[in-house]
Short mmCIF file of C-alpha atoms in Angstrom, two decimals:
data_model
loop_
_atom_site.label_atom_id
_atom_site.label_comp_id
_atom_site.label_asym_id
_atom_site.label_seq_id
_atom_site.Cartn_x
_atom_site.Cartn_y
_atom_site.Cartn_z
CA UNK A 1 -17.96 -0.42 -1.42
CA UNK A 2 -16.50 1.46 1.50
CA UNK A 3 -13.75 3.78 0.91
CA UNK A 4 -11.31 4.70 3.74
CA UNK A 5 -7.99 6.22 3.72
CA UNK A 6 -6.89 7.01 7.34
CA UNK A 7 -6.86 4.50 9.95
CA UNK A 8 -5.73 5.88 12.90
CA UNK A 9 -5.60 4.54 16.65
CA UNK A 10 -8.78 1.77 15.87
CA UNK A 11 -7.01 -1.17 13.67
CA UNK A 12 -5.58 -3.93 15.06
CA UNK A 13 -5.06 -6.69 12.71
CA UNK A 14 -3.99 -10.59 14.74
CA UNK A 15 -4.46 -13.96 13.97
CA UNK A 16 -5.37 -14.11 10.30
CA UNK A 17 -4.05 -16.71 8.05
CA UNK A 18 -5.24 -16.39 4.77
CA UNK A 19 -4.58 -18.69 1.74
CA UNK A 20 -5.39 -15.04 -0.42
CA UNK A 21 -2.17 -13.29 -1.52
CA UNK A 22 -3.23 -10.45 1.09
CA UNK A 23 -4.58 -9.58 4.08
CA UNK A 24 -4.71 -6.30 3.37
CA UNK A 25 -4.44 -3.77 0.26
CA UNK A 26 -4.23 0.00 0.58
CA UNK A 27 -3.52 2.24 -2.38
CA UNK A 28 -4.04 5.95 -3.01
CA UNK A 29 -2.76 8.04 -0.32
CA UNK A 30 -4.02 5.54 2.53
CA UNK A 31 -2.67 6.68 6.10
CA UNK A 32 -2.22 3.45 8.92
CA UNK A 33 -1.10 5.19 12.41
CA UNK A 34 -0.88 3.28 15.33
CA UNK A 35 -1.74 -0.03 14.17
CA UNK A 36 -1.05 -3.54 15.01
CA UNK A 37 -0.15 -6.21 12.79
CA UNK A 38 0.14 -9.06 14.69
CA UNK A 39 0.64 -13.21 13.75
CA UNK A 40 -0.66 -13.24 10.59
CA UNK A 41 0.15 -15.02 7.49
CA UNK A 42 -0.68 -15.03 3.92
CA UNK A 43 0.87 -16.41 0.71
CA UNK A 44 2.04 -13.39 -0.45
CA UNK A 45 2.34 -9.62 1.36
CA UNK A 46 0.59 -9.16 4.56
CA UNK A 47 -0.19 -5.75 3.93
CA UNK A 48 0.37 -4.34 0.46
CA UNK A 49 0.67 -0.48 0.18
CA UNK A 50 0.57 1.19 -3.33
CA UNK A 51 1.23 4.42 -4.46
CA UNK A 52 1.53 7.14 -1.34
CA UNK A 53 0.54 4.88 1.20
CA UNK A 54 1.89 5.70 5.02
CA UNK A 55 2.30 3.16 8.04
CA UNK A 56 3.41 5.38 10.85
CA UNK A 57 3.98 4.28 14.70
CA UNK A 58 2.70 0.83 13.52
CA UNK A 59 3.43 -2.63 14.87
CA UNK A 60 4.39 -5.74 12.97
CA UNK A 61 5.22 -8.65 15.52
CA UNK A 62 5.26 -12.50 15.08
CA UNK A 63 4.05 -12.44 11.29
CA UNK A 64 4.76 -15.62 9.64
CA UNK A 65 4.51 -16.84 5.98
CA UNK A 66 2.83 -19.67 4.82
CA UNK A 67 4.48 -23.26 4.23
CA UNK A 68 6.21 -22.75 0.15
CA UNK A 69 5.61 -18.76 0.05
CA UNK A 70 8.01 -16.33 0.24
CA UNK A 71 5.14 -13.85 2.73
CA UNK A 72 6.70 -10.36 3.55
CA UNK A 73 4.51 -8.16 6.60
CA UNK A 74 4.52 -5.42 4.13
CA UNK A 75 5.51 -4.08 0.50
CA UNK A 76 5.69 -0.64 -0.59
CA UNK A 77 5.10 -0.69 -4.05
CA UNK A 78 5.34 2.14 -6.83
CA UNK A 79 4.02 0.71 -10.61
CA UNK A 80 3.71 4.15 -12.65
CA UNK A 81 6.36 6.94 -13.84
CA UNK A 82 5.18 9.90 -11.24
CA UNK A 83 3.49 8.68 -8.81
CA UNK A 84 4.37 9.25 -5.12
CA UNK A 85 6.18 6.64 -2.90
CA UNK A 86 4.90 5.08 -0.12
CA UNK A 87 6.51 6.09 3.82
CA UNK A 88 7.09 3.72 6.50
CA UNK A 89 8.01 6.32 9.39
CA UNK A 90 8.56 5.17 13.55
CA UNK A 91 7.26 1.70 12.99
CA UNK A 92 8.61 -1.89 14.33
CA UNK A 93 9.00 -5.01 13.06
CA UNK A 94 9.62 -7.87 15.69
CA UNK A 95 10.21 -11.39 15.71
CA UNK A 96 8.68 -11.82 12.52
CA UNK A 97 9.89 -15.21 10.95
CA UNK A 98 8.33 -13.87 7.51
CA UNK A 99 10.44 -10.93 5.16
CA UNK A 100 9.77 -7.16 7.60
CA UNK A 101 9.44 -5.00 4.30
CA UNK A 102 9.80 -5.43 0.58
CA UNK A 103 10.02 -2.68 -2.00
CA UNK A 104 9.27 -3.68 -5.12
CA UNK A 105 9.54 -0.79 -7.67
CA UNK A 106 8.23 -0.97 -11.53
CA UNK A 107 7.94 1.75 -13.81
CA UNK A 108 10.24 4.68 -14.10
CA UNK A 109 11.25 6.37 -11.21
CA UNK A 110 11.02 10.23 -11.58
CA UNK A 111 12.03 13.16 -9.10
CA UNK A 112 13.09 12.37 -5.39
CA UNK A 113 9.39 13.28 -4.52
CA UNK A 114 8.37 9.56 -5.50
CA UNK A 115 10.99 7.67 -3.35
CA UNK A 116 10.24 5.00 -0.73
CA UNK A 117 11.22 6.00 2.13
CA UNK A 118 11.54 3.78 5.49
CA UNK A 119 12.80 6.13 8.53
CA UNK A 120 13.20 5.87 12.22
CA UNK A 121 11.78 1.91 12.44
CA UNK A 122 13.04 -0.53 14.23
CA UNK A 123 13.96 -4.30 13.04
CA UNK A 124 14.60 -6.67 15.91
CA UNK A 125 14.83 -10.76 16.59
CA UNK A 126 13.20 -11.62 12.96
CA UNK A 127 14.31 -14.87 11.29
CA UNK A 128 14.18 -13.51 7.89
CA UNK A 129 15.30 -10.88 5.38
CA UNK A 130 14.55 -7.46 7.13
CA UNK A 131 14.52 -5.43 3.85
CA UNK A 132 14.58 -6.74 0.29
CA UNK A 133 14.41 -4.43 -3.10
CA UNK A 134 14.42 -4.81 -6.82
CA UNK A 135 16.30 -3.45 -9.35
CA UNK A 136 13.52 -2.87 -12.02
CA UNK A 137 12.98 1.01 -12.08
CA UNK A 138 15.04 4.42 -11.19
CA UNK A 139 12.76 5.21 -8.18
CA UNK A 140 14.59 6.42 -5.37
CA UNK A 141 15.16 4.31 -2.39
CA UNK A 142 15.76 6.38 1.64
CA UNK A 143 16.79 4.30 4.69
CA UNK A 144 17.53 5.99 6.91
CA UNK A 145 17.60 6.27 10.73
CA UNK A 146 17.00 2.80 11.65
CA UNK A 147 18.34 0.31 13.82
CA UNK A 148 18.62 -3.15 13.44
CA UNK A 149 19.54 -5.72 16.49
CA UNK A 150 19.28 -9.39 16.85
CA UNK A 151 18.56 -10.10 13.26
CA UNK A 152 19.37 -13.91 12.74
CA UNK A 153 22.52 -13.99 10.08
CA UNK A 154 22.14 -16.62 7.58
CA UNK A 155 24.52 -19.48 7.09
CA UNK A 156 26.53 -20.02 4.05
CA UNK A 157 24.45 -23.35 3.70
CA UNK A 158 21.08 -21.78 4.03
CA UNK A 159 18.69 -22.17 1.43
CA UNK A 160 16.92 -19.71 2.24
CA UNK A 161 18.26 -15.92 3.10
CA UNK A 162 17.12 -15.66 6.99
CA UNK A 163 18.40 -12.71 8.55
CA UNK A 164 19.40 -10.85 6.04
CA UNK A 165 19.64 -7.08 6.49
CA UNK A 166 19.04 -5.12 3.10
CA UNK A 167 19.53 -7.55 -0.19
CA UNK A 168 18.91 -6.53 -3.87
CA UNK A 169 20.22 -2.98 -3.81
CA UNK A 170 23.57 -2.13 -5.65
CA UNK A 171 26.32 -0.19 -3.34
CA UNK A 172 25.68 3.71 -3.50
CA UNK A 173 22.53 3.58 -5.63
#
């Protein structure tokens, strides 16, 4: 059992395809600086953060999901009532044809210091949804400071939502 919580400036991650939910998991107050995520695909999340988890200056480029999944690059996820959020800070997602980020929030929410918080990244040329959320706890949300360009739109006959910027938040919440 190895235990490691800061990854900086040694992991690139390319070419995996993995029928696993995951490529990766990180949980606990794992750091991943400067990092490459590149053309990988599971059946599930890519890379899975839980509870104060960081990706800073990282790269996600030309991840894919698997044929029937709905695969996302990465998911910031919060389960408990006080725990601390997860930050995606500097980072870019490009030309991913997969979801860029998901944040997926269970549990009750708490003060701001749990949020979620995705700042100054950059979401460009993907073919999917660049930021999805649910609706199941009070957990603060942040977005801020980030551009988006080139994003496919979806059509109104699409079955699935490509291109779509932020879905499954609620107007000033």
């Amino acid at each position: 059992l190895i235990f490691i919580y800061y990854f900086k400036n040694i992991l690139a991650i390319k070419d995996i395809e993995t029928t696993n939910a995951r490529v990766m998991y990180l949980n606990d107050g794992v750091t991943l600086q400067n990092s490459s995520i590149i053309n990988c695909s599971s059946t599930n999340t890519h890379i899975y953060f839980e509870r104060n988890c960081k990706a800073i200056n990282c790269l996600f480029e030309g991840n894919y999901k698997q044929s029937g999944s709905n695969g996302v690059a990465i998911q910031l996820r919060g389960s408990k009532e006080n725990e601390i959020g997860n930050l995606i800070e500097n980072c870019s997602f490009r030309n991913n044809s997969c979801g860029s980020v998901s944040i997926y929030n269970t549990g009750a929410g708490g003060d701001n210091k749990d949020k979620h918080i995705v700042r100054n990244s950059k979401v460009i040329g993907n073919t999917d949804i660049c930021i999805s959320m649910n609706e199941q706890s009070e957990r603060p949300i942040e977005i801020t400071g980030c551009l988006f360009e080139e994003n496919v739109a979806a059509s109104a006959a699409a079955t699935s939502p490509q291109g779509i910027i932020i879905t499954g938040g609620t107007a000033g919440d």
